[in-house]
Structures are given as structure tokens and as C-alpha cells.
PDB file of C-alpha atoms and ligand atoms in Angstrom:
ATOM      1  CA  MET A 297     106.884  58.177 163.083  1.00  0.00           C
ATOM      2  CA  ALA A 298     110.081  56.976 161.369  1.00  0.00           C
ATOM      3  CA  GLY A 299     113.361  58.765 161.987  1.00  0.00           C
ATOM      4  CA  THR A 300     115.641  60.302 159.342  1.00  0.00           C
ATOM      5  CA  LEU A 301     118.773  58.937 157.709  1.00  0.00           C
ATOM      6  CA  TYR A 302     121.459  61.635 157.424  1.00  0.00           C
ATOM      7  CA  LEU A 303     124.337  61.094 154.990  1.00  0.00           C
ATOM      8  CA  VAL A 304     127.243  62.872 156.624  1.00  0.00           C
ATOM      9  CA  PRO A 305     130.405  63.459 154.553  1.00  0.00           C
ATOM     10  CA  THR A 306     133.681  63.464 156.473  1.00  0.00           C
ATOM     11  CA  PRO A 307     137.035  65.080 155.592  1.00  0.00           C
ATOM     12  CA  ILE A 308     139.127  63.488 152.823  1.00  0.00           C
ATOM     13  CA  GLY A 309     142.314  64.662 154.522  1.00  0.00           C
ATOM     14  CA  ASN A 310     141.815  67.924 156.359  1.00  0.00           C
ATOM     15  CA  LEU A 311     139.888  68.081 159.634  1.00  0.00           C
ATOM     16  CA  GLY A 312     139.312  71.775 158.943  1.00  0.00           C
ATOM     17  CA  ASP A 313     136.723  70.643 156.391  1.00  0.00           C
ATOM     18  CA  ILE A 314     134.349  69.524 159.134  1.00  0.00           C
ATOM     19  CA  SER A 315     131.431  71.917 158.887  1.00  0.00           C
ATOM     20  CA  PRO A 316     129.266  73.036 161.830  1.00  0.00           C
ATOM     21  CA  ARG A 317     126.291  71.315 160.163  1.00  0.00           C
ATOM     22  CA  MET A 318     128.152  67.994 159.868  1.00  0.00           C
ATOM     23  CA  ALA A 319     129.210  68.107 163.504  1.00  0.00           C
ATOM     24  CA  ASP A 320     125.752  69.190 164.629  1.00  0.00           C
ATOM     25  CA  THR A 321     124.067  66.395 162.655  1.00  0.00           C
ATOM     26  CA  MET A 322     126.340  63.797 164.242  1.00  0.00           C
ATOM     27  CA  ALA A 323     125.765  65.285 167.678  1.00  0.00           C
ATOM     28  CA  ARG A 324     121.972  65.190 167.279  1.00  0.00           C
ATOM     29  CA  ALA A 325     121.680  61.752 165.639  1.00  0.00           C
ATOM     30  CA  ASP A 326     120.497  58.954 167.933  1.00  0.00           C
ATOM     31  CA  PHE A 327     123.170  56.672 166.531  1.00  0.00           C
ATOM     32  CA  ILE A 328     125.968  56.523 163.964  1.00  0.00           C
ATOM     33  CA  ALA A 329     126.258  53.862 161.253  1.00  0.00           C
ATOM     34  CA  ALA A 330     129.933  53.742 160.299  1.00  0.00           C
ATOM     35  CA  GLU A 331     131.927  52.019 157.554  1.00  0.00           C
ATOM     36  CA  ASP A 332     134.713  51.421 160.088  1.00  0.00           C
ATOM     37  CA  THR A 333     133.828  52.195 163.682  1.00  0.00           C
ATOM     38  CA  ARG A 334     137.527  52.579 164.648  1.00  0.00           C
ATOM     39  CA  VAL A 335     138.046  55.304 162.040  1.00  0.00           C
ATOM     40  CA  SER A 336     134.835  57.100 162.994  1.00  0.00           C
ATOM     41  CA  LEU A 337     135.637  56.862 166.716  1.00  0.00           C
ATOM     42  CA  LYS A 338     138.683  59.069 166.087  1.00  0.00           C
ATOM     43  CA  LEU A 339     136.456  61.648 164.403  1.00  0.00           C
ATOM     44  CA  LEU A 340     133.913  61.517 167.241  1.00  0.00           C
ATOM     45  CA  ASN A 341     136.725  61.948 169.786  1.00  0.00           C
ATOM     46  CA  HIS A 342     137.985  64.936 167.798  1.00  0.00           C
ATOM     47  CA  LEU A 343     134.488  66.442 167.999  1.00  0.00           C
ATOM     48  CA  GLY A 344     134.162  65.529 171.695  1.00  0.00           C
ATOM     49  CA  LEU A 345     131.118  63.328 170.988  1.00  0.00           C
ATOM     50  CA  LYS A 346     130.118  60.020 172.553  1.00  0.00           C
ATOM     51  CA  LYS A 347     127.576  58.168 170.422  1.00  0.00           C
ATOM     52  CA  SER A 348     126.169  54.724 169.963  1.00  0.00           C
ATOM     53  CA  MET A 349     127.738  53.236 166.801  1.00  0.00           C
ATOM     54  CA  ILE A 350     126.939  50.299 164.573  1.00  0.00           C
ATOM     55  CA  SER A 351     128.828  48.881 161.617  1.00  0.00           C
ATOM     56  CA  TYR A 352     127.603  49.414 158.071  1.00  0.00           C
ATOM     57  CA  HIS A 353     130.139  48.393 155.444  1.00  0.00           C
ATOM     58  CA  ARG A 354     130.192  46.873 151.946  1.00  0.00           C
ATOM     59  CA  HIS A 355     130.300  43.306 153.282  1.00  0.00           C
ATOM     60  CA  ASN A 356     127.315  43.595 155.648  1.00  0.00           C
ATOM     61  CA  THR A 357     124.909  45.787 153.670  1.00  0.00           C
ATOM     62  CA  GLU A 358     122.140  43.227 154.244  1.00  0.00           C
ATOM     63  CA  ALA A 359     122.410  42.581 157.985  1.00  0.00           C
ATOM     64  CA  GLY A 360     123.782  46.062 158.717  1.00  0.00           C
ATOM     65  CA  GLY A 361     121.082  47.647 156.575  1.00  0.00           C
ATOM     66  CA  ARG A 362     118.364  45.681 158.387  1.00  0.00           C
ATOM     67  CA  ALA A 363     119.680  46.839 161.756  1.00  0.00           C
ATOM     68  CA  VAL A 364     119.738  50.493 160.637  1.00  0.00           C
ATOM     69  CA  LEU A 365     116.262  50.278 159.061  1.00  0.00           C
ATOM     70  CA  GLU A 366     114.731  48.721 162.194  1.00  0.00           C
ATOM     71  CA  ARG A 367     115.984  51.559 164.339  1.00  0.00           C
ATOM     72  CA  LEU A 368     114.898  54.188 161.796  1.00  0.00           C
ATOM     73  CA  LEU A 369     111.416  52.636 161.628  1.00  0.00           C
ATOM     74  CA  ALA A 370     111.305  52.716 165.425  1.00  0.00           C
ATOM     75  CA  GLY A 371     111.762  56.500 165.245  1.00  0.00           C
ATOM     76  CA  GLU A 372     115.498  56.922 165.810  1.00  0.00           C
ATOM     77  CA  SER A 373     117.636  59.136 163.568  1.00  0.00           C
ATOM     78  CA  CYS A 374     120.884  57.859 162.069  1.00  0.00           C
ATOM     79  CA  ALA A 375     124.015  59.576 160.750  1.00  0.00           C
ATOM     80  CA  LEU A 376     125.735  57.415 158.143  1.00  0.00           C
ATOM     81  CA  VAL A 377     129.469  58.061 157.812  1.00  0.00           C
ATOM     82  CA  THR A 378     132.237  56.386 155.839  1.00  0.00           C
ATOM     83  CA  ASP A 379     136.011  56.506 156.362  1.00  0.00           C
ATOM     84  CA  ALA A 380     136.400  59.637 154.236  1.00  0.00           C
ATOM     85  CA  GLY A 381     134.254  61.647 151.852  1.00  0.00           C
ATOM     86  CA  THR A 382     130.616  61.349 150.914  1.00  0.00           C
ATOM     87  CA  PRO A 383     128.675  58.177 151.770  1.00  0.00           C
ATOM     88  CA  ALA A 384     127.157  56.335 148.775  1.00  0.00           C
ATOM     89  CA  ILE A 385     129.823  57.667 146.361  1.00  0.00           C
ATOM     90  CA  SER A 386     132.108  54.634 145.745  1.00  0.00           C
ATOM     91  CA  ASP A 387     131.374  53.946 149.413  1.00  0.00           C
ATOM     92  CA  PRO A 388     128.625  52.124 151.338  1.00  0.00           C
ATOM     93  CA  GLY A 389     125.258  53.863 151.381  1.00  0.00           C
ATOM     94  CA  GLN A 390     123.454  53.497 148.076  1.00  0.00           C
ATOM     95  CA  GLU A 391     121.506  50.359 149.058  1.00  0.00           C
ATOM     96  CA  LEU A 392     120.505  51.887 152.369  1.00  0.00           C
ATOM     97  CA  VAL A 393     119.240  55.062 150.688  1.00  0.00           C
ATOM     98  CA  ALA A 394     117.216  52.946 148.226  1.00  0.00           C
ATOM     99  CA  GLN A 395     115.755  50.891 151.088  1.00  0.00           C
ATOM    100  CA  CYS A 396     114.796  54.072 152.981  1.00  0.00           C
ATOM    101  CA  ALA A 397     113.152  55.488 149.848  1.00  0.00           C
ATOM    102  CA  GLN A 398     111.189  52.252 149.504  1.00  0.00           C
ATOM    103  CA  GLN A 399     110.002  52.398 153.117  1.00  0.00           C
ATOM    104  CA  GLY A 400     109.140  56.104 152.981  1.00  0.00           C
ATOM    105  CA  ILE A 401     111.951  57.038 155.408  1.00  0.00           C
ATOM    106  CA  ASP A 402     113.356  60.553 154.955  1.00  0.00           C
ATOM    107  CA  VAL A 403     116.959  60.802 153.743  1.00  0.00           C
ATOM    108  CA  VAL A 404     118.911  64.043 154.107  1.00  0.00           C
ATOM    109  CA  ALA A 405     122.278  64.337 152.351  1.00  0.00           C
ATOM    110  CA  ILE A 406     124.553  66.920 153.988  1.00  0.00           C
ATOM    111  CA  PRO A 407     126.828  68.571 151.376  1.00  0.00           C
ATOM    112  CA  GLY A 408     130.536  68.193 152.059  1.00  0.00           C
ATOM    113  CA  PRO A 409     133.913  66.701 151.094  1.00  0.00           C
ATOM    114  CA  CYS A 410     133.992  64.459 148.045  1.00  0.00           C
ATOM    115  CA  ALA A 411     137.205  63.570 146.191  1.00  0.00           C
ATOM    116  CA  LEU A 412     135.381  63.406 142.847  1.00  0.00           C
ATOM    117  CA  VAL A 413     134.083  66.976 142.909  1.00  0.00           C
ATOM    118  CA  THR A 414     137.256  68.405 144.470  1.00  0.00           C
ATOM    119  CA  ALA A 415     139.446  66.786 141.795  1.00  0.00           C
ATOM    120  CA  LEU A 416     137.197  67.748 138.908  1.00  0.00           C
ATOM    121  CA  ALA A 417     137.134  71.375 140.024  1.00  0.00           C
ATOM    122  CA  ALA A 418     140.948  71.493 140.322  1.00  0.00           C
ATOM    123  CA  SER A 419     141.670  69.445 137.188  1.00  0.00           C
ATOM    124  CA  GLY A 420     141.582  72.172 134.562  1.00  0.00           C
ATOM    125  CA  GLN A 421     139.610  69.776 132.334  1.00  0.00           C
ATOM    126  CA  PRO A 422     136.163  70.744 131.014  1.00  0.00           C
ATOM    127  CA  THR A 423     133.658  70.491 133.867  1.00  0.00           C
ATOM    128  CA  ASP A 424     130.417  71.281 132.057  1.00  0.00           C
ATOM    129  CA  ARG A 425     129.777  67.639 131.174  1.00  0.00           C
ATOM    130  CA  PHE A 426     131.491  64.720 132.902  1.00  0.00           C
ATOM    131  CA  THR A 427     131.040  61.056 133.747  1.00  0.00           C
ATOM    132  CA  PHE A 428     132.053  59.527 137.065  1.00  0.00           C
ATOM    133  CA  GLU A 429     133.509  56.058 136.509  1.00  0.00           C
ATOM    134  CA  GLY A 430     134.643  55.289 140.075  1.00  0.00           C
ATOM    135  CA  PHE A 431     136.990  52.288 140.247  1.00  0.00           C
ATOM    136  CA  LEU A 432     137.536  50.305 137.028  1.00  0.00           C
ATOM    137  CA  PRO A 433     136.594  46.600 137.162  1.00  0.00           C
ATOM    138  CA  MET A 434     139.515  44.430 138.342  1.00  0.00           C
ATOM    139  CA  ASN A 435     138.648  41.489 136.096  1.00  0.00           C
ATOM    140  CA  LYS A 436     140.740  41.886 132.917  1.00  0.00           C
ATOM    141  CA  LYS A 437     137.969  41.076 130.445  1.00  0.00           C
ATOM    142  CA  ASN A 438     135.397  43.356 132.109  1.00  0.00           C
ATOM    143  CA  ARG A 439     137.983  46.110 132.416  1.00  0.00           C
ATOM    144  CA  ARG A 440     138.837  45.958 128.705  1.00  0.00           C
ATOM    145  CA  ALA A 441     135.151  45.906 127.735  1.00  0.00           C
ATOM    146  CA  HIS A 442     134.491  48.864 130.027  1.00  0.00           C
ATOM    147  CA  LEU A 443     137.381  50.872 128.578  1.00  0.00           C
ATOM    148  CA  ASP A 444     136.300  49.971 125.029  1.00  0.00           C
ATOM    149  CA  SER A 445     132.848  51.361 125.792  1.00  0.00           C
ATOM    150  CA  LEU A 446     134.478  54.657 126.807  1.00  0.00           C
ATOM    151  CA  LYS A 447     136.653  55.117 123.703  1.00  0.00           C
ATOM    152  CA  GLY A 448     134.270  57.581 122.037  1.00  0.00           C
ATOM    153  CA  GLU A 449     133.196  59.260 125.293  1.00  0.00           C
ATOM    154  CA  GLU A 450     133.348  63.019 124.754  1.00  0.00           C
ATOM    155  CA  ARG A 451     132.644  64.039 128.344  1.00  0.00           C
ATOM    156  CA  THR A 452     135.433  64.437 130.903  1.00  0.00           C
ATOM    157  CA  MET A 453     135.910  61.119 132.734  1.00  0.00           C
ATOM    158  CA  VAL A 454     136.712  60.795 136.440  1.00  0.00           C
ATOM    159  CA  PHE A 455     138.251  57.632 137.925  1.00  0.00           C
ATOM    160  CA  TYR A 456     139.240  56.633 141.444  1.00  0.00           C
ATOM    161  CA  GLU A 457     142.294  54.433 141.941  1.00  0.00           C
ATOM    162  CA  ALA A 458     144.378  53.013 144.772  1.00  0.00           C
ATOM    163  CA  PRO A 459     148.112  53.895 144.669  1.00  0.00           C
ATOM    164  CA  HIS A 460     149.345  50.295 144.308  1.00  0.00           C
ATOM    165  CA  LYS A 461     147.209  49.831 141.164  1.00  0.00           C
ATOM    166  CA  LEU A 462     147.846  53.255 139.667  1.00  0.00           C
ATOM    167  CA  ASN A 463     150.637  52.215 137.313  1.00  0.00           C
ATOM    168  CA  ALA A 464     148.735  49.391 135.677  1.00  0.00           C
ATOM    169  CA  THR A 465     145.587  51.489 135.417  1.00  0.00           C
ATOM    170  CA  ILE A 466     147.349  54.393 133.708  1.00  0.00           C
ATOM    171  CA  CYS A 467     148.848  51.957 131.182  1.00  0.00           C
ATOM    172  CA  ASP A 468     145.378  50.502 130.492  1.00  0.00           C
ATOM    173  CA  LEU A 469     143.936  54.016 130.105  1.00  0.00           C
ATOM    174  CA  ARG A 470     146.771  54.975 127.732  1.00  0.00           C
ATOM    175  CA  ASP A 471     146.196  51.841 125.652  1.00  0.00           C
ATOM    176  CA  ALA A 472     142.485  52.639 125.421  1.00  0.00           C
ATOM    177  CA  PHE A 473     142.580  56.409 124.842  1.00  0.00           C
ATOM    178  CA  GLY A 474     146.049  56.985 123.316  1.00  0.00           C
ATOM    179  CA  GLU A 475     149.365  58.560 124.387  1.00  0.00           C
ATOM    180  CA  GLU A 476     148.305  62.147 123.767  1.00  0.00           C
ATOM    181  CA  ARG A 477     145.069  62.235 125.763  1.00  0.00           C
ATOM    182  CA  PRO A 478     145.281  64.900 128.530  1.00  0.00           C
ATOM    183  CA  ILE A 479     144.994  63.705 132.122  1.00  0.00           C
ATOM    184  CA  SER A 480     145.040  65.507 135.464  1.00  0.00           C
ATOM    185  CA  LEU A 481     146.344  63.361 138.298  1.00  0.00           C
ATOM    186  CA  CYS A 482     144.886  64.834 141.487  1.00  0.00           C
ATOM    187  CA  ARG A 483     146.829  63.512 144.456  1.00  0.00           C
ATOM    188  CA  GLU A 484     146.423  63.850 148.226  1.00  0.00           C
ATOM    189  CA  LEU A 485     143.693  66.467 147.911  1.00  0.00           C
ATOM    190  CA  SER A 486     143.335  68.706 150.970  1.00  0.00           C
ATOM    191  CA  LYS A 487     146.474  67.102 152.521  1.00  0.00           C
ATOM    192  CA  LEU A 488     150.028  68.294 153.055  1.00  0.00           C
ATOM    193  CA  HIS A 489     151.340  66.882 149.758  1.00  0.00           C
ATOM    194  CA  GLU A 490     148.387  67.939 147.628  1.00  0.00           C
ATOM    195  CA  GLU A 491     149.325  68.061 143.944  1.00  0.00           C
ATOM    196  CA  VAL A 492     147.605  68.272 140.560  1.00  0.00           C
ATOM    197  CA  ARG A 493     149.804  66.986 137.731  1.00  0.00           C
ATOM    198  CA  ARG A 494     148.383  67.996 134.359  1.00  0.00           C
ATOM    199  CA  THR A 495     149.966  65.938 131.607  1.00  0.00           C
ATOM    200  CA  THR A 496     149.169  63.281 128.973  1.00  0.00           C
ATOM    201  CA  LEU A 497     148.490  59.584 129.463  1.00  0.00           C
ATOM    202  CA  GLY A 498     151.757  58.683 127.675  1.00  0.00           C
ATOM    203  CA  GLU A 499     153.832  60.993 129.901  1.00  0.00           C
ATOM    204  CA  ALA A 500     152.033  59.836 133.047  1.00  0.00           C
ATOM    205  CA  ALA A 501     152.685  56.172 132.192  1.00  0.00           C
ATOM    206  CA  ARG A 502     156.404  56.903 131.664  1.00  0.00           C
ATOM    207  CA  TRP A 503     156.626  58.918 134.893  1.00  0.00           C
ATOM    208  CA  TYR A 504     155.002  56.290 137.119  1.00  0.00           C
ATOM    209  CA  GLU A 505     157.072  53.508 135.586  1.00  0.00           C
ATOM    210  CA  GLU A 506     160.066  55.175 137.233  1.00  0.00           C
ATOM    211  CA  ASN A 507     158.449  56.878 140.231  1.00  0.00           C
ATOM    212  CA  GLN A 508     156.478  55.004 142.861  1.00  0.00           C
ATOM    213  CA  PRO A 509     152.980  56.583 143.227  1.00  0.00           C
ATOM    214  CA  LYS A 510     152.349  57.765 146.795  1.00  0.00           C
ATOM    215  CA  GLY A 511     149.043  58.746 148.381  1.00  0.00           C
ATOM    216  CA  GLU A 512     145.496  58.828 147.082  1.00  0.00           C
ATOM    217  CA  PHE A 513     144.646  59.696 143.489  1.00  0.00           C
ATOM    218  CA  VAL A 514     141.715  60.822 141.390  1.00  0.00           C
ATOM    219  CA  LEU A 515     142.308  60.642 137.624  1.00  0.00           C
ATOM    220  CA  VAL A 516     140.501  63.213 135.508  1.00  0.00           C
ATOM    221  CA  ILE A 517     140.751  62.482 131.785  1.00  0.00           C
ATOM    222  CA  ARG A 518     139.732  64.731 128.901  1.00  0.00           C
ATOM    223  CA  GLY A 519     136.952  63.290 126.746  1.00  0.00           C
ATOM    224  CA  ALA A 520     137.487  62.281 123.101  1.00  0.00           C
ATOM    225  CA  GLU A 521     137.524  65.030 120.483  1.00  0.00           C
ATOM    226  CA  PRO A 522     134.100  65.182 118.832  1.00  0.00           C
ATOM    227  CA  VAL A 523     134.046  63.446 115.461  1.00  0.00           C
ATOM    228  CA  GLU A 524     133.134  66.072 112.877  1.00  0.00           C
ATOM    229  CA  GLU A 525     130.549  64.889 110.422  1.00  0.00           C
ATOM    230  CA  GLN A 526     131.835  65.414 106.878  1.00  0.00           C
ATOM    231  CA  GLU A 527     129.365  67.262 104.673  1.00  0.00           C
ATOM    232  CA  ALA A 528     128.506  65.283 101.559  1.00  0.00           C
ATOM    233  CA  THR A 529     129.623  66.759  98.197  1.00  0.00           C
ATOM    234  CA  LEU A 530     127.751  66.720  94.868  1.00  0.00           C
ATOM    235  CA  GLU A 531     130.209  64.018  93.737  1.00  0.00           C
ATOM    236  CA  ASP A 532     129.061  61.863  96.696  1.00  0.00           C
ATOM    237  CA  GLY A 533     125.518  62.573  95.546  1.00  0.00           C
ATOM    238  CA  LEU A 534     126.335  61.509  91.993  1.00  0.00           C
ATOM    239  CA  ALA A 535     127.858  58.234  93.215  1.00  0.00           C
ATOM    240  CA  ARG A 536     124.682  57.572  95.213  1.00  0.00           C
ATOM    241  CA  VAL A 537     122.495  58.374  92.191  1.00  0.00           C
ATOM    242  CA  GLU A 538     124.477  55.910  90.081  1.00  0.00           C
ATOM    243  CA  ALA A 539     124.141  53.206  92.725  1.00  0.00           C
ATOM    244  CA  LEU A 540     120.372  53.769  92.951  1.00  0.00           C
ATOM    245  CA  ARG A 541     120.027  53.742  89.168  1.00  0.00           C
ATOM    246  CA  ALA A 542     121.980  50.481  88.994  1.00  0.00           C
ATOM    247  CA  GLY A 543     119.369  49.142  91.407  1.00  0.00           C
ATOM    248  CA  GLY A 544     116.633  50.046  88.923  1.00  0.00           C
ATOM    249  CA  ALA A 545     115.503  53.519  90.098  1.00  0.00           C
ATOM    250  CA  SER A 546     114.602  56.163  87.517  1.00  0.00           C
ATOM    251  CA  LEU A 547     116.931  59.155  87.253  1.00  0.00           C
ATOM    252  CA  LYS A 548     114.312  61.418  88.818  1.00  0.00           C
ATOM    253  CA  ASP A 549     113.675  59.099  91.785  1.00  0.00           C
ATOM    254  CA  ALA A 550     117.385  58.398  92.274  1.00  0.00           C
ATOM    255  CA  VAL A 551     118.187  62.129  92.390  1.00  0.00           C
ATOM    256  CA  LYS A 552     115.315  62.813  94.774  1.00  0.00           C
ATOM    257  CA  GLN A 553     116.367  60.057  97.168  1.00  0.00           C
ATOM    258  CA  ALA A 554     120.108  60.835  97.019  1.00  0.00           C
ATOM    259  CA  ALA A 555     119.475  64.553  97.603  1.00  0.00           C
ATOM    260  CA  ARG A 556     117.279  63.787 100.611  1.00  0.00           C
ATOM    261  CA  GLU A 557     119.712  61.262 102.127  1.00  0.00           C
ATOM    262  CA  LEU A 558     122.791  63.473 101.712  1.00  0.00           C
ATOM    263  CA  ASP A 559     121.112  66.826 102.296  1.00  0.00           C
ATOM    264  CA  LEU A 560     122.045  68.169  98.818  1.00  0.00           C
ATOM    265  CA  SER A 561     120.262  70.442  96.362  1.00  0.00           C
ATOM    266  CA  LYS A 562     117.980  68.344  94.143  1.00  0.00           C
ATOM    267  CA  ASN A 563     118.342  70.705  91.166  1.00  0.00           C
ATOM    268  CA  GLU A 564     122.135  70.886  91.313  1.00  0.00           C
ATOM    269  CA  LEU A 565     122.392  67.110  91.612  1.00  0.00           C
ATOM    270  CA  TYR A 566     119.961  66.651  88.711  1.00  0.00           C
ATOM    271  CA  ASP A 567     121.986  69.021  86.504  1.00  0.00           C
ATOM    272  CA  LEU A 568     125.211  67.196  87.368  1.00  0.00           C
ATOM    273  CA  ALA A 569     123.658  63.810  86.668  1.00  0.00           C
ATOM    274  CA  LEU A 570     122.516  65.064  83.245  1.00  0.00           C
ATOM    275  CA  GLY A 571     126.029  66.379  82.572  1.00  0.00           C
ATOM    276  CA  ARG A 572     124.838  69.994  82.355  1.00  0.00           C
TER     277      ARG A 572
HETATM  278  N1  SAM B 652     133.246  58.442 149.151  1.00  0.00           N
HETATM  279  C1  SAM B 652     134.553  58.989 148.886  1.00  0.00           C
HETATM  280  C2  SAM B 652     134.384  60.380 148.285  1.00  0.00           C
HETATM  281  O1  SAM B 652     133.349  60.971 148.438  1.00  0.00           O
HETATM  282  O2  SAM B 652     135.307  60.871 147.676  1.00  0.00           O
HETATM  283  C3  SAM B 652     135.397  58.085 148.043  1.00  0.00           C
HETATM  284  C4  SAM B 652     135.757  56.793 148.679  1.00  0.00           C
HETATM  285  S1  SAM B 652     136.662  55.712 147.663  1.00  0.00           S
HETATM  286  C5  SAM B 652     136.565  54.231 148.596  1.00  0.00           C
HETATM  287  C6  SAM B 652     138.329  56.181 147.940  1.00  0.00           C
HETATM  288  C7  SAM B 652     138.985  56.797 146.712  1.00  0.00           C
HETATM  289  O3  SAM B 652     138.694  58.195 146.666  1.00  0.00           O
HETATM  290  C8  SAM B 652     140.493  56.739 146.712  1.00  0.00           C
HETATM  291  O4  SAM B 652     140.958  55.503 146.199  1.00  0.00           O
HETATM  292  C9  SAM B 652     140.884  57.891 145.827  1.00  0.00           C
HETATM  293  O5  SAM B 652     140.739  57.543 144.470  1.00  0.00           O
HETATM  294  C10 SAM B 652     139.803  58.915 146.189  1.00  0.00           C
HETATM  295  N2  SAM B 652     140.266  59.818 147.281  1.00  0.00           N
HETATM  296  C11 SAM B 652     139.820  59.867 148.532  1.00  0.00           C
HETATM  297  N3  SAM B 652     140.448  60.839 149.224  1.00  0.00           N
HETATM  298  C12 SAM B 652     141.315  61.431 148.365  1.00  0.00           C
HETATM  299  C13 SAM B 652     142.251  62.499 148.471  1.00  0.00           C
HETATM  300  N4  SAM B 652     142.424  63.160 149.605  1.00  0.00           N
HETATM  301  N5  SAM B 652     142.967  62.838 147.369  1.00  0.00           N
HETATM  302  C14 SAM B 652     142.788  62.180 146.206  1.00  0.00           C
HETATM  303  N6  SAM B 652     141.928  61.154 146.061  1.00  0.00           N
HETATM  304  C15 SAM B 652     141.196  60.789 147.123  1.00  0.00           C
END
């Protein structure tokens, strides 16, 4: 019988966030697949564990994935860990989970640290509906197209960004969504210098032009204000009736169609069209 793949989240900055279940899962797994074995070795040492480890990172998903799958199919269990946070969330893991699903191998995701959820919860932005955007494309054209596609997005948007690219990214976000759009910059979550700066994109761009960003950031941006649909007036209806009549429709048909299209009272529109 095949083994199980466990997705084990690891702290995003505070070792106190290691849960007994995470530690237990790593202790019981037959082997660990790690994004960076040197980083994970430190965690294993902290937990007093000695385990067999193999590499599974974004540049070896094919060969690394094959090696993990073979061992799972042979009945071993695997704990997949990344450098920090939840595997498969802007981190290696999604292909492996899909391959396991295809082969009928059980996958168990252990709940735990994730910068996205931690930032969203602390942001003060609406959390009932949100979209996770991860890292923006680096290619200029794709980045602009991606931001254009988000201009009307009404849900809260969550982005990851590296500190050395933060400045440029905030300027691109400001250009796409406007100076006044609220943003929460969630920095160094669960670490000593944890901070949530709630401001606007214009202010944030000005601030980081003069102050070097330090540490890790999640950007949580308020969605666009919903566009209110204007209710049509009888005058709009009359204009539509005239246009339909110019196209050859009878007064009766034109009124009927205009009233239906614009959700107006047929009788009132008819009276207006007759000048009553
Ligand atoms: N899988 C991880 C997770 O579950 O959060 C995310 C990995 S992604 C490669 C790394 C990005 O996550 C960083 O560039 C930053 O945007 C965000 N991040 C990770 N740790 C963070 C922290 N302590 N504070 C703020 N952002 C963090």
C-alpha cells in the first residue's frame, strides 16, 4: 500500500509556532522532502530529529517529484517542507500534490504558518472575499497586463514581494490602482520587528522612495469600490423610444421594448412619449 504525503508548514519567523502535530508528523515520516535541505536541517536539529532528507525545489520538480513518488508508491511516508510557511503556497508542492492525486496517493495538509493568511487577518482590510495574487510577473508586459486585469477587482488583493523589489512594485500598484487606494504593508510577521503599516498606495510609494524597505513583506490592498449601476430615468426611456422609432418601430413596440430594456413603467413611458 502507498504511503502518505504530509504537507508540513514551518514557522515564518518564530520557532514558537511549531505545533506538536507538525513536529510529530516530521518525527514519524520515513523521509523529508525539503526545498533547501540546509534550512530544514536547522529545524530538524532544533526538534532533535535525525531524518533521511531529499531535495524538492522549484528547479527539480520533475526529478525530485519522481524520487518522492517512487518512495511513496513503495509504501514510505513523506513530510514535505519548504524554507518557511506552507508548502504549495508560492512554494514548491503543487505539482507533487497533483501527481499524488493522480496516482491515488493520500495527501494530508497540516494547518500552520502561512504569511498570506497571517497578513490578511492583521491587515484591517475586508477579509470576507479576497484574491491571492502571490508574486507579480517580472516581465514588464505581463506585469502590466496582469495589473490591468485587476483594475476593477472588488475583492481584497494579497501580494507577496521581496524587499529589493518592493519600491518598484508599490509604484506599479499605485499606477494601476491610484494614489488613494488603501494598502496594508505587513512586514516581518511573527518576528522581532513585526509591523503593519496601514496607509495609501501614494503615501507608501513616497515613504519607500526615501526609506529602504527591510525584511519580508505581504501587501494587502483594498479592492476597487463597486461601480453603482445608475437607474435609468423616463428621459432615458424617451431617448430610447425615439431611437427605436427612427429605426422604424411603431410607438407601441418602441415603448414596450424601451421599458423592458431599461426596467421602466410601460404606461408612464407611453404617456410621456404621447406628451401627456
Ligand atoms: N509558502 C510561504 C507561505 O506560506 O507564506 C510563502 C513563501 S514565498 C516564497 C515568500 C514570501 O512570503 C516573501 O517574499 C514574503 O512576501 C512572504 N513572507 C514570508 N514570511 C514572511 C514574514 N514573516 N512576514 C511577511 N511576509 C512574509
